Structure formats: C-alpha cells, structure tokens
mmCIF file of C-alpha atoms and ligand atoms in Angstrom:
data_model
loop_
_atom_site.group_PDB
_atom_site.id
_atom_site.type_symbol
_atom_site.label_atom_id
_atom_site.label_comp_id
_atom_site.label_asym_id
_atom_site.label_seq_id
_atom_site.Cartn_x
_atom_site.Cartn_y
_atom_site.Cartn_z
ATOM 1 C CA MET D 11 4.261 12.180 30.973
ATOM 2 C CA GLY D 12 1.855 9.394 29.876
ATOM 3 C CA LYS D 13 1.564 8.382 26.363
ATOM 4 C CA THR D 14 -2.137 9.604 26.075
ATOM 5 C CA ASP D 15 -0.839 13.077 27.747
ATOM 6 C CA ALA D 16 1.817 13.099 25.106
ATOM 7 C CA PHE D 17 -0.883 12.845 22.315
ATOM 8 C CA LEU D 18 -2.896 15.522 24.082
ATOM 9 C CA SER D 19 -0.072 17.954 24.392
ATOM 10 C CA HIS D 20 0.262 17.851 20.475
ATOM 11 C CA GLY D 21 -3.487 18.761 19.707
ATOM 12 C CA VAL D 22 -4.858 15.178 19.527
ATOM 13 C CA SER D 23 -7.873 15.098 21.741
ATOM 14 C CA ARG D 24 -8.767 11.996 24.146
ATOM 15 C CA ARG D 25 -11.707 11.660 21.890
ATOM 16 C CA ASP D 26 -9.740 11.686 18.652
ATOM 17 C CA PHE D 27 -7.176 9.224 20.323
ATOM 18 C CA MET D 28 -9.925 6.860 21.150
ATOM 19 C CA LYS D 29 -11.294 7.378 17.426
ATOM 20 C CA LEU D 30 -8.091 6.435 16.140
ATOM 21 C CA MET D 31 -7.968 3.409 18.360
ATOM 22 C CA ALA D 32 -11.553 2.474 17.396
ATOM 23 C CA ALA D 33 -10.581 2.698 13.855
ATOM 24 C CA THR D 34 -7.364 0.442 14.509
ATOM 25 C CA THR D 35 -9.211 -2.042 16.389
ATOM 26 C CA ALA D 36 -11.592 -2.334 13.314
ATOM 27 C CA ALA D 37 -9.060 -2.452 10.905
ATOM 28 C CA LEU D 38 -7.348 -5.291 12.713
ATOM 29 C CA GLY D 39 -10.498 -7.259 12.717
ATOM 30 C CA LEU D 40 -10.972 -7.261 16.348
ATOM 31 C CA PRO D 41 -14.330 -6.724 18.073
ATOM 32 C CA GLU D 42 -15.165 -3.384 19.106
ATOM 33 C CA LEU D 43 -15.294 -4.288 22.459
ATOM 34 C CA MET D 44 -11.621 -4.589 22.273
ATOM 35 C CA THR D 45 -10.981 -0.923 21.653
ATOM 36 C CA PRO D 46 -10.311 0.045 25.344
ATOM 37 C CA LYS D 47 -7.933 -2.782 25.746
ATOM 38 C CA VAL D 48 -6.066 -1.827 22.483
ATOM 39 C CA ALA D 49 -5.918 1.877 23.576
ATOM 40 C CA GLN D 50 -4.681 0.568 27.066
ATOM 41 C CA ALA D 51 -1.987 -1.486 25.386
ATOM 42 C CA VAL D 52 -0.852 1.138 22.980
ATOM 43 C CA GLU D 53 -0.516 3.536 25.983
ATOM 44 C CA SER D 54 1.369 1.221 28.063
ATOM 45 C CA ALA D 55 3.413 -0.489 25.395
ATOM 46 C CA MET D 56 4.549 2.751 23.570
ATOM 47 C CA ASN D 57 8.438 3.017 24.553
ATOM 48 C CA LYS D 58 9.469 5.100 21.688
ATOM 49 C CA PRO D 59 11.243 2.212 19.730
ATOM 50 C CA PRO D 60 14.187 3.481 17.624
ATOM 51 C CA VAL D 61 13.396 3.452 13.850
ATOM 52 C CA ILE D 62 15.610 3.654 10.820
ATOM 53 C CA TRP D 63 14.104 4.721 7.684
ATOM 54 C CA LEU D 64 16.117 3.995 4.566
ATOM 55 C CA HIS D 65 15.360 5.359 1.020
ATOM 56 C CA GLY D 66 16.275 3.365 -2.023
ATOM 57 C CA MET D 67 14.912 3.574 -5.734
ATOM 58 C CA GLU D 68 11.708 5.482 -5.213
ATOM 59 C CA CYS D 69 10.172 9.161 -5.389
ATOM 60 C CA THR D 70 9.956 9.850 -1.675
ATOM 61 C CA GLY D 71 6.095 9.828 -2.030
ATOM 62 C CA CYS D 72 5.646 7.438 0.919
ATOM 63 C CA SER D 73 7.434 9.824 3.204
ATOM 64 C CA GLU D 74 5.335 12.498 1.787
ATOM 65 C CA SER D 75 2.157 10.417 2.479
ATOM 66 C CA LEU D 76 3.210 10.022 6.158
ATOM 67 C CA LEU D 77 3.954 13.636 6.489
ATOM 68 C CA ALA D 78 0.344 14.131 5.593
ATOM 69 C CA THR D 79 -1.040 12.204 8.495
ATOM 70 C CA LEU D 80 -3.571 13.936 10.436
ATOM 71 C CA ASN D 81 -4.593 11.649 13.151
ATOM 72 C CA PRO D 82 -2.276 11.315 14.591
ATOM 73 C CA SER D 83 -0.236 14.257 13.276
ATOM 74 C CA ILE D 84 3.339 13.874 12.091
ATOM 75 C CA GLU D 85 4.715 15.873 15.045
ATOM 76 C CA SER D 86 2.973 13.630 17.533
ATOM 77 C CA LEU D 87 4.260 10.326 15.832
ATOM 78 C CA ILE D 88 7.758 11.617 15.432
ATOM 79 C CA LEU D 89 7.791 13.194 19.060
ATOM 80 C CA ASP D 90 5.999 11.065 20.982
ATOM 81 C CA THR D 91 5.283 7.684 19.564
ATOM 82 C CA LEU D 92 8.440 6.734 17.628
ATOM 83 C CA SER D 93 12.066 7.810 17.828
ATOM 84 C CA ILE D 94 13.193 8.116 14.143
ATOM 85 C CA ARG D 95 16.904 8.229 14.228
ATOM 86 C CA TYR D 96 17.787 8.155 10.688
ATOM 87 C CA HIS D 97 15.298 9.462 7.638
ATOM 88 C CA GLU D 98 17.309 11.127 4.927
ATOM 89 C CA THR D 99 14.227 13.435 4.041
ATOM 90 C CA ILE D 100 13.294 14.727 7.422
ATOM 91 C CA MET D 101 16.247 14.477 9.712
ATOM 92 C CA ALA D 102 17.988 17.737 10.612
ATOM 93 C CA ALA D 103 21.410 16.026 10.837
ATOM 94 C CA SER D 104 23.615 15.551 7.741
ATOM 95 C CA GLY D 105 27.237 14.001 6.774
ATOM 96 C CA HIS D 106 29.043 12.255 9.438
ATOM 97 C CA VAL D 107 26.604 13.076 12.145
ATOM 98 C CA ALA D 108 23.739 11.470 10.501
ATOM 99 C CA GLU D 109 25.841 8.710 9.603
ATOM 100 C CA GLN D 110 27.023 8.089 13.231
ATOM 101 C CA ALA D 111 23.197 8.195 14.119
ATOM 102 C CA TYR D 112 22.493 5.454 11.728
ATOM 103 C CA LYS D 113 25.477 3.364 12.920
ATOM 104 C CA ASP D 114 24.611 3.846 16.710
ATOM 105 C CA THR D 115 20.951 2.863 15.988
ATOM 106 C CA LEU D 116 22.177 -0.588 14.614
ATOM 107 C CA ASN D 117 23.233 -1.654 17.887
ATOM 108 C CA GLU D 118 19.733 -1.027 19.523
ATOM 109 C CA ASP D 119 16.441 -2.961 19.202
ATOM 110 C CA PHE D 120 15.277 -1.114 16.348
ATOM 111 C CA ILE D 121 12.455 -1.285 13.580
ATOM 112 C CA LEU D 122 13.874 -1.007 10.034
ATOM 113 C CA ILE D 123 11.405 0.786 7.526
ATOM 114 C CA VAL D 124 12.371 0.696 3.945
ATOM 115 C CA GLU D 125 11.128 3.006 1.209
ATOM 116 C CA GLY D 126 12.132 2.228 -2.256
ATOM 117 C CA SER D 127 13.387 -0.885 -4.396
ATOM 118 C CA VAL D 128 16.937 -2.269 -4.450
ATOM 119 C CA PRO D 129 19.321 -3.384 -7.504
ATOM 120 C CA ALA D 130 19.135 -6.922 -7.669
ATOM 121 C CA SER D 131 22.967 -7.464 -7.638
ATOM 122 C CA ALA D 132 26.406 -6.173 -7.379
ATOM 123 C CA GLU D 133 26.364 -5.524 -11.514
ATOM 124 C CA THR D 134 23.706 -2.900 -11.016
ATOM 125 C CA ASP D 135 24.715 -1.536 -7.697
ATOM 126 C CA ALA D 136 25.914 1.626 -9.259
ATOM 127 C CA TYR D 137 22.280 2.620 -9.879
ATOM 128 C CA CYS D 138 21.580 3.146 -6.195
ATOM 129 C CA MET D 139 24.559 4.466 -4.004
ATOM 130 C CA VAL D 140 23.968 6.412 -1.004
ATOM 131 C CA GLY D 141 27.210 8.151 0.602
ATOM 132 C CA GLY D 142 29.281 5.960 -1.551
ATOM 133 C CA VAL D 143 27.944 2.905 -0.468
ATOM 134 C CA PRO D 144 25.576 0.599 -2.520
ATOM 135 C CA PHE D 145 22.075 0.658 -1.124
ATOM 136 C CA ARG D 146 21.800 -3.213 -1.548
ATOM 137 C CA GLU D 147 24.522 -3.507 1.145
ATOM 138 C CA THR D 148 23.163 -0.930 3.652
ATOM 139 C CA VAL D 149 19.604 -2.841 3.368
ATOM 140 C CA LEU D 150 21.435 -6.117 4.073
ATOM 141 C CA GLU D 151 23.331 -4.877 6.943
ATOM 142 C CA ALA D 152 20.380 -2.760 8.557
ATOM 143 C CA ALA D 153 17.665 -5.762 7.967
ATOM 144 C CA SER D 154 20.041 -8.505 9.520
ATOM 145 C CA LYS D 155 19.975 -6.512 12.661
ATOM 146 C CA ALA D 156 16.682 -5.266 12.874
ATOM 147 C CA GLN D 157 13.872 -6.821 14.951
ATOM 148 C CA ALA D 158 11.474 -6.319 11.998
ATOM 149 C CA VAL D 159 11.444 -4.833 8.545
ATOM 150 C CA ILE D 160 8.483 -2.799 7.322
ATOM 151 C CA CYS D 161 8.672 -2.101 3.606
ATOM 152 C CA VAL D 162 6.394 0.845 2.605
ATOM 153 C CA GLY D 163 5.182 1.617 -1.094
ATOM 154 C CA SER D 164 5.047 -0.565 -4.063
ATOM 155 C CA CYS D 165 8.780 -0.067 -4.904
ATOM 156 C CA ALA D 166 9.961 -1.742 -1.541
ATOM 157 C CA THR D 167 7.377 -4.211 -1.181
ATOM 158 C CA ASP D 168 7.535 -5.936 -4.784
ATOM 159 C CA GLY D 169 10.220 -3.892 -6.666
ATOM 160 C CA ALA D 170 7.388 -2.372 -8.363
ATOM 161 C CA GLY D 171 6.369 1.046 -8.974
ATOM 162 C CA ILE D 172 7.999 3.474 -11.413
ATOM 163 C CA PRO D 173 11.491 2.265 -10.752
ATOM 164 C CA GLY D 174 10.406 -1.339 -11.339
ATOM 165 C CA ALA D 175 9.336 -0.376 -15.046
ATOM 166 C CA CYS D 176 12.929 0.441 -15.710
ATOM 167 C CA GLU D 177 15.526 -1.700 -17.617
ATOM 168 C CA ILE D 178 17.601 -2.769 -14.443
ATOM 169 C CA ALA D 179 14.650 -4.374 -12.854
ATOM 170 C CA PRO D 180 15.080 -3.659 -9.346
ATOM 171 C CA ILE D 181 13.771 -6.042 -6.655
ATOM 172 C CA GLY D 182 11.593 -5.626 -3.603
ATOM 173 C CA ILE D 183 13.227 -5.948 0.067
ATOM 174 C CA ARG D 184 11.598 -9.380 0.915
ATOM 175 C CA GLU D 185 13.163 -10.894 -2.284
ATOM 176 C CA LEU D 186 16.482 -9.366 -1.514
ATOM 177 C CA LEU D 187 16.590 -11.118 2.136
ATOM 178 C CA GLU D 188 15.384 -14.311 1.010
ATOM 179 C CA LYS D 189 18.045 -14.310 -1.605
ATOM 180 C CA ASN D 190 20.762 -13.356 1.064
ATOM 181 C CA ASN D 191 19.066 -15.837 3.978
ATOM 182 C CA ILE D 192 18.114 -13.209 6.279
ATOM 183 C CA SER D 193 15.228 -14.354 8.351
ATOM 184 C CA THR D 194 14.064 -10.945 9.802
ATOM 185 C CA PRO D 195 10.328 -10.859 9.685
ATOM 186 C CA VAL D 196 9.149 -8.686 6.814
ATOM 187 C CA ILE D 197 5.808 -6.790 6.623
ATOM 188 C CA ASN D 198 4.898 -5.441 3.046
ATOM 189 C CA LEU D 199 2.681 -2.435 2.850
ATOM 190 C CA PRO D 200 2.494 -1.638 -0.857
ATOM 191 C CA CYS D 201 0.407 1.221 -2.309
ATOM 192 C CA CYS D 202 1.784 4.022 -4.442
ATOM 193 C CA PRO D 203 2.225 5.560 -2.000
ATOM 194 C CA VAL D 204 1.642 3.900 1.282
ATOM 195 C CA LYS D 205 -1.534 4.873 3.159
ATOM 196 C CA PRO D 206 -0.496 6.841 6.362
ATOM 197 C CA ASN D 207 -3.275 4.863 8.510
ATOM 198 C CA THR D 208 -1.858 1.478 6.916
ATOM 199 C CA LEU D 209 1.580 2.106 8.227
ATOM 200 C CA ILE D 210 0.508 3.513 11.701
ATOM 201 C CA GLY D 211 -1.915 1.004 12.268
ATOM 202 C CA THR D 212 0.632 -1.651 11.431
ATOM 203 C CA LEU D 213 3.035 -0.047 13.628
ATOM 204 C CA PHE D 214 0.507 0.179 16.484
ATOM 205 C CA TYR D 215 -0.133 -3.557 16.118
ATOM 206 C CA TYR D 216 3.524 -4.286 16.288
ATOM 207 C CA LEU D 217 4.377 -2.220 19.201
ATOM 208 C CA THR D 218 1.251 -3.305 21.039
ATOM 209 C CA PHE D 219 1.352 -7.034 20.582
ATOM 210 C CA ASN D 220 5.184 -7.366 19.733
ATOM 211 C CA GLU D 221 4.380 -9.753 16.707
ATOM 212 C CA VAL D 222 3.761 -9.428 13.213
ATOM 213 C CA PRO D 223 -0.009 -9.292 12.168
ATOM 214 C CA GLU D 224 -1.694 -11.854 10.069
ATOM 215 C CA LEU D 225 -0.200 -11.681 6.668
ATOM 216 C CA ASP D 226 -1.169 -12.930 3.260
ATOM 217 C CA GLU D 227 1.182 -14.560 0.814
ATOM 218 C CA GLN D 228 2.465 -11.402 -0.297
ATOM 219 C CA ALA D 229 3.322 -10.531 3.221
ATOM 220 C CA ARG D 230 0.713 -7.844 3.475
ATOM 221 C CA PRO D 231 -1.456 -7.474 6.656
ATOM 222 C CA ILE D 232 -4.915 -9.299 5.970
ATOM 223 C CA ALA D 233 -6.536 -6.352 7.936
ATOM 224 C CA TYR D 234 -5.691 -3.992 5.181
ATOM 225 C CA TYR D 235 -5.080 -5.826 1.997
ATOM 226 C CA GLY D 236 -7.528 -8.827 2.612
ATOM 227 C CA LYS D 237 -10.564 -7.567 0.416
ATOM 228 C CA LEU D 238 -11.225 -7.221 -3.110
ATOM 229 C CA LEU D 239 -11.695 -3.547 -4.075
ATOM 230 C CA HIS D 240 -14.250 -4.449 -6.629
ATOM 231 C CA ASP D 241 -16.373 -6.162 -3.966
ATOM 232 C CA ASN D 242 -16.703 -2.949 -2.157
ATOM 233 C CA CYS D 243 -16.618 -0.338 -4.615
ATOM 234 C CA PRO D 244 -19.261 2.475 -4.787
ATOM 235 C CA ARG D 245 -19.439 2.019 -8.568
ATOM 236 C CA ARG D 246 -20.177 -1.925 -8.256
ATOM 237 C CA GLY D 247 -23.933 -1.241 -8.839
ATOM 238 C CA GLN D 248 -23.194 0.381 -12.226
ATOM 239 C CA PHE D 249 -21.101 -2.629 -12.904
ATOM 240 C CA GLU D 250 -24.012 -5.064 -12.189
ATOM 241 C CA MET D 251 -26.394 -2.965 -14.370
ATOM 242 C CA GLY D 252 -23.581 -3.004 -17.480
ATOM 243 C CA ASN D 253 -23.082 0.730 -17.192
ATOM 244 C CA PHE D 254 -19.420 1.127 -18.293
ATOM 245 C CA LEU D 255 -18.016 4.411 -18.672
ATOM 246 C CA GLU D 256 -16.775 5.141 -22.379
ATOM 247 C CA ASP D 257 -16.792 8.797 -22.720
ATOM 248 C CA TRP D 258 -14.982 11.025 -20.207
ATOM 249 C CA ASN D 259 -17.011 13.849 -21.450
ATOM 250 C CA ASP D 260 -20.380 12.762 -21.103
ATOM 251 C CA PRO D 261 -21.861 13.902 -17.671
ATOM 252 C CA ALA D 262 -24.517 11.058 -17.815
ATOM 253 C CA GLN D 263 -21.617 8.617 -17.591
ATOM 254 C CA LYS D 264 -19.748 10.152 -14.764
ATOM 255 C CA ASP D 265 -20.668 7.690 -12.206
ATOM 256 C CA TYR D 266 -20.383 4.679 -14.465
ATOM 257 C CA CYS D 267 -18.068 1.717 -13.708
ATOM 258 C CA LEU D 268 -14.611 2.246 -14.937
ATOM 259 C CA LEU D 269 -13.492 -1.175 -16.138
ATOM 260 C CA LEU D 270 -13.238 -0.068 -19.740
ATOM 261 C CA LYS D 271 -11.110 2.578 -18.778
ATOM 262 C CA GLY D 272 -8.293 0.168 -17.232
ATOM 263 C CA CYS D 273 -9.811 -0.179 -13.671
ATOM 264 C CA LYS D 274 -7.751 -2.908 -11.984
ATOM 265 C CA GLY D 275 -10.386 -3.189 -8.993
ATOM 266 C CA PRO D 276 -11.482 -6.830 -9.996
ATOM 267 C CA LYS D 277 -7.816 -7.791 -9.106
ATOM 268 C CA THR D 278 -6.766 -5.517 -6.435
ATOM 269 C CA TYR D 279 -6.771 -6.256 -2.687
ATOM 270 C CA THR D 280 -6.922 -3.035 -0.675
ATOM 271 C CA ASP D 281 -9.194 -1.249 1.900
ATOM 272 C CA CYS D 282 -9.319 1.766 -0.423
ATOM 273 C CA ALA D 283 -12.979 1.762 -0.695
ATOM 274 C CA GLN D 284 -13.795 1.669 2.986
ATOM 275 C CA VAL D 285 -10.831 3.756 4.185
ATOM 276 C CA TRP D 286 -10.388 6.787 2.071
ATOM 277 C CA TRP D 287 -7.241 8.875 1.562
ATOM 278 C CA ASN D 288 -6.380 12.314 3.323
ATOM 279 C CA ASP D 289 -8.243 11.570 6.595
ATOM 280 C CA ASN D 290 -11.085 10.196 4.525
ATOM 281 C CA ALA D 291 -11.475 12.896 2.000
ATOM 282 C CA ASN D 292 -11.685 10.826 -1.133
ATOM 283 C CA PHE D 293 -10.032 7.897 -2.997
ATOM 284 C CA CYS D 294 -9.302 7.274 -6.848
ATOM 285 C CA ILE D 295 -12.453 5.672 -8.035
ATOM 286 C CA ASN D 296 -14.749 8.068 -6.089
ATOM 287 C CA ALA D 297 -12.719 10.967 -7.721
ATOM 288 C CA GLY D 298 -13.323 9.538 -11.154
ATOM 289 C CA SER D 299 -10.037 7.648 -11.830
ATOM 290 C CA PRO D 300 -9.739 3.895 -12.395
ATOM 291 C CA CYS D 301 -7.994 1.911 -10.025
ATOM 292 C CA SER D 302 -4.333 1.647 -10.988
ATOM 293 C CA GLY D 303 -3.844 -1.585 -8.850
ATOM 294 C CA CYS D 304 -1.126 -0.130 -6.994
ATOM 295 C CA SER D 305 -1.455 -2.439 -4.171
ATOM 296 C CA GLU D 306 -0.522 -5.445 -6.238
ATOM 297 C CA ALA D 307 2.829 -6.778 -7.315
ATOM 298 C CA ASP D 308 1.963 -6.248 -11.026
ATOM 299 C CA PHE D 309 1.817 -2.349 -10.772
ATOM 300 C CA TYR D 310 3.133 -0.515 -12.652
ATOM 301 C CA GLY D 311 5.037 -2.448 -15.352
ATOM 302 C CA GLN D 312 2.197 -5.174 -15.863
ATOM 303 C CA PHE D 313 -0.757 -2.844 -15.405
ATOM 304 C CA SER D 314 0.321 -0.344 -17.913
ATOM 305 C CA PRO D 315 -1.205 1.350 -19.941
ATOM 306 C CA LEU D 316 -3.351 2.443 -17.004
ATOM 307 C CA TYR D 317 -6.185 3.560 -18.977
ATOM 308 C CA SER D 318 -6.896 0.996 -21.276
ATOM 309 C CA LYS D 319 -9.092 -2.073 -20.736
ATOM 310 C CA GLN D 320 -6.774 -4.817 -19.833
ATOM 311 C CA GLU D 321 -6.447 -8.446 -21.623
ATOM 312 C CA ASN D 322 -7.304 -10.001 -18.388
ATOM 313 C CA PHE D 323 -10.972 -8.362 -18.772
ATOM 314 C CA LYS D 324 -11.808 -9.771 -22.026
ATOM 315 C CA LEU D 325 -14.407 -12.200 -21.843
ATOM 316 C CA PRO D 326 -15.964 -15.110 -23.787
ATOM 317 C CA GLY D 327 -17.734 -13.416 -26.944
ATOM 318 C CA ILE D 328 -15.739 -10.201 -26.580
ATOM 319 C CA GLY D 329 -11.976 -11.181 -26.261
ATOM 320 C CA GLN D 330 -9.208 -13.541 -25.257
ATOM 321 C CA VAL D 331 -10.098 -14.504 -21.618
ATOM 322 C CA ASN D 332 -12.258 -17.382 -21.103
ATOM 323 C CA ALA D 333 -14.198 -18.209 -17.991
ATOM 324 C CA ASP D 334 -11.538 -20.433 -16.497
ATOM 325 C CA THR D 335 -9.159 -17.679 -16.707
ATOM 326 C CA ILE D 336 -11.606 -15.331 -15.067
ATOM 327 C CA GLY D 337 -11.979 -17.811 -12.079
ATOM 328 C CA VAL D 338 -8.143 -17.611 -11.559
ATOM 329 C CA VAL D 339 -8.176 -13.725 -11.734
ATOM 330 C CA VAL D 340 -10.803 -12.898 -9.417
ATOM 331 C CA GLY D 341 -11.713 -16.228 -7.782
ATOM 332 C CA GLY D 342 -14.825 -17.788 -6.080
ATOM 333 C CA ALA D 343 -18.140 -16.100 -5.902
ATOM 334 C CA THR D 344 -16.882 -13.018 -7.326
ATOM 335 C CA ALA D 345 -15.945 -14.808 -10.604
ATOM 336 C CA VAL D 346 -19.395 -16.290 -10.714
ATOM 337 C CA GLY D 347 -21.100 -13.005 -10.212
ATOM 338 C CA LEU D 348 -18.383 -11.217 -12.733
ATOM 339 C CA GLY D 349 -18.916 -13.876 -15.463
ATOM 340 C CA ALA D 350 -22.403 -14.092 -15.249
ATOM 341 C CA HIS D 351 -22.919 -10.421 -15.224
ATOM 342 C CA LEU D 352 -20.447 -9.807 -18.340
ATOM 343 C CA VAL D 353 -21.692 -12.924 -20.419
ATOM 344 C CA ALA D 354 -25.317 -11.218 -19.960
ATOM 345 C CA THR D 355 -23.780 -7.696 -20.861
ATOM 346 C CA VAL D 356 -22.100 -9.378 -23.981
ATOM 347 C CA ALA D 357 -25.595 -11.051 -24.859
ATOM 348 C CA SER D 358 -27.055 -7.585 -24.787
ATOM 349 C CA GLY D 359 -24.368 -6.311 -27.111
ATOM 350 C CA ARG D 360 -23.262 -3.550 -24.884
ATOM 351 C CA LEU D 361 -19.632 -4.128 -24.698
ATOM 352 C CA LYS D 362 -18.940 -5.147 -28.430
ATOM 353 C CA ASN D 363 -17.950 -1.663 -29.689
ATOM 354 C CA ASN D 364 -15.643 -1.312 -26.799
ATOM 355 C CA ASP D 365 -13.956 -4.321 -27.483
ATOM 356 C CA SER D 366 -13.413 -3.702 -31.232
ATOM 357 C CA GLU D 367 -12.199 -0.411 -30.340
ATOM 358 C CA GLN D 368 -9.699 -1.897 -27.735
ATOM 359 C CA GLU D 369 -8.469 -4.472 -30.199
ATOM 360 C CA LYS D 370 -7.895 -1.534 -32.921
ATOM 361 C CA GLU D 371 -5.789 0.136 -30.073
ATOM 362 C CA ASP D 372 -3.961 -3.110 -29.424
HETATM 363 S S1 LIG U 407 -14.385 -2.445 -12.232
HETATM 364 FE FE1 LIG U 407 -13.448 -0.800 -11.044
HETATM 365 S S2 LIG U 407 -14.910 0.926 -11.091
HETATM 366 FE FE2 LIG U 407 -15.884 -0.833 -11.795
HETATM 367 S S3 LIG U 407 -17.081 -1.941 -9.947
HETATM 368 FE FE3 LIG U 407 -15.294 -2.834 -10.237
HETATM 369 S S4 LIG U 407 -13.744 -1.476 -8.882
HETATM 370 FE FE4 LIG U 407 -15.451 -0.271 -9.169
HETATM 371 S S1 LIG U 408 -7.829 2.706 -5.574
HETATM 372 FE FE1 LIG U 408 -6.218 1.511 -6.483
HETATM 373 S S2 LIG U 408 -4.867 2.914 -7.450
HETATM 374 FE FE2 LIG U 408 -6.120 4.026 -5.860
HETATM 375 S S3 LIG U 408 -4.747 3.884 -3.958
HETATM 376 FE FE3 LIG U 408 -6.351 2.069 -3.926
HETATM 377 S S4 LIG U 408 -5.023 0.352 -4.845
HETATM 378 FE FE4 LIG U 408 -3.860 2.281 -5.572
#
C-alpha cells in the first residue's frame, strides 16, 4: 500500500492530504510551487521510522494535544506514518513487555520524543523515577542512541512549564544533553502544550529531508517560532489606537488589546496568530485571554502572575522600563513602533491610572 493510500484508507482524502502538504510547505517557508515536491518526498520517504516517546516531569498535555490532531488523524499518524514503539500513555503493553519493546528499539535507528523536564542531578533524581529507574538516566541512555531528539512542550524544552516553577528546578533536555556531552541533534518545540501541527510538520520535515530544520538560538524551528506574536495579533489595531482592556465585564472593551491584563505577545515568538488551535478553531487572544508566553523559556515561573501587567511593559513616564530596555525586549522596528505608540499613549494620560493600580498591586 502506498503512503498516500494509507492516508486515504484512514479517512484522509487526497485533497486533505494535499492541503496538509500545502500548509506544511508554507510553514516551512518554501514557495507554494514546492508543494507537489514536498508531497512526493513525504510519500516516498515515509518508512515508518521507530519512535520512542518518553514522559518526565509534565502533565501529559502534549500527548493529549497530539491525540486531538485531525489532519492527519492520530490513527493515521500512529498506524501509517510512524511506528511508536514506546509511549506510556497510549501503548497497550505494560510491564516487562513494554520495557523489552523500549530496549529493542534502542538498537534501531529511532527518533526520540521527550515530553517533560528532568531532575538536574542525582541529588534530585528521586522526584522523577519510572519503573525504579531515574528518568534522567533513561533520557541520557535513549538520547545518546537516537538519530534526533524532539522535545515537545515547555517542560521538555526549557525545564519550564508548571514543574519548572517548583523548588527542585528541573532542567530541559537540551541542557541535560549538553551537560553530559551528548551531541545528538535536538529540536525544541515549546508551547504548553505543543501544537499538533508543529510536531507533525517538524516530523514530516525531518523524515523528508533527513535533516534538522533551520533553528533559532533556543533550538526552535524558525518556521514555527520565527515571528513575534504581537506583530500578527488580531488586536494589534486596538494596541495602536491605545485601546487597552481594563474591565473584563465591559462589553465595549471585549476586543481591546490585552497588554494591561498581562499579555506577553510583545515578547513571544510563535505562529499562534496565524495557525490557530484545534484545526484552526481559535487561539488564546482571539478567545479573550492574554498570551501567557508559553513558547518562551521564561514561561511559567518568570511570567507569573499571568494576568497582571509585567514590569517589562512599564515605560518612561509610567513605570520602571526605559526606552533602551524596550529595545532589548522587543527589538528593531517593533520597538520603535511600541515605544512611540506608548509614549503617545502616556502623553494622552490613558495609561496612568492603570499603572498606579498596578503599582498598588505590586
Ligand atoms: S499586547 Fe497582546 S493583545 Fe495586545 S496587540 Fe500585542 S499580542 Fe495582541
Ligand atoms: S497565544 Fe501565547 S499562551 Fe496561547 S498558545 Fe500561543 S504562545 Fe501559548
């Protein structure tokens, strides 16, 4: 059975398959003309590579996110595209049988996906043990043998997320491998949880071209994490007009910019504004919630409280941040626009009340 036939047999039409390939081609920054080539490459390169998926200090939200994928469906992904040999949440096997499947796969040319952070050292190993074995040791063993490591979610990428805010301060997988001189390529796919299309697109890219996509300094694919959310936000026009939501209960403010409610959009790199969640149903800001910055290493510990204006957004005349600092935070032309806009807003007196209220809270 051809690879496309395999998709078709699980309810994905040729049209949907080509739509997925077109979206993947666009996300990877390739011209539209490349879509047939990408589709052809995916079809011929798919050889059901074995995958080991490990869980560390996390909430299983990234697995839940992947299970909700619609195009392709999770059945198609598991049955036709990948060969997931070990995944504690979805595998039918348990105990020694599952452990044997894990050990056997270590001898193959496999991809390692890690969900969750890891205790930084032997002293804190007791906080994350699986089957009596420190998770830290399992990751080191599997990563040293894998062809590539894909870290999904904020916990695995940066040691961030909810476990990252706890006292034992776990670390991300890339940091763990660097500390132990393991040079297996690492691809970081943060967000809390990872977006299914980001993971699937990255896997397709890797399987098609047999190489790691272009990454930023945090090892995130530029295709998905190269754009500032604030620059593409549907509420950017409200920001430019100085309309900042202050009262959740005022219907007139419901579409206003969420900066004063803690929005981290001006320092968050993600494609959330362009590629919405749940098969493009919606995303945080469009649903009325400020961005929590979950694609950034500072999430969650440094970005809390999530619904309060952050110090980094205080500007000349209204708070502690000066224009130079704003330049560091958002950079380049955006900084100029942001600074000029907010200075004008301050001049009009629109932010003063918010700032004094915030200072009272602080
Ligand atoms: S601050 Fe947040 S809500 Fe306002 S425009 Fe920027 S990203 Fe959108
Ligand atoms: S909009 Fe912000 S908080 Fe929401 S998923 Fe995207 S990066 Fe995370």
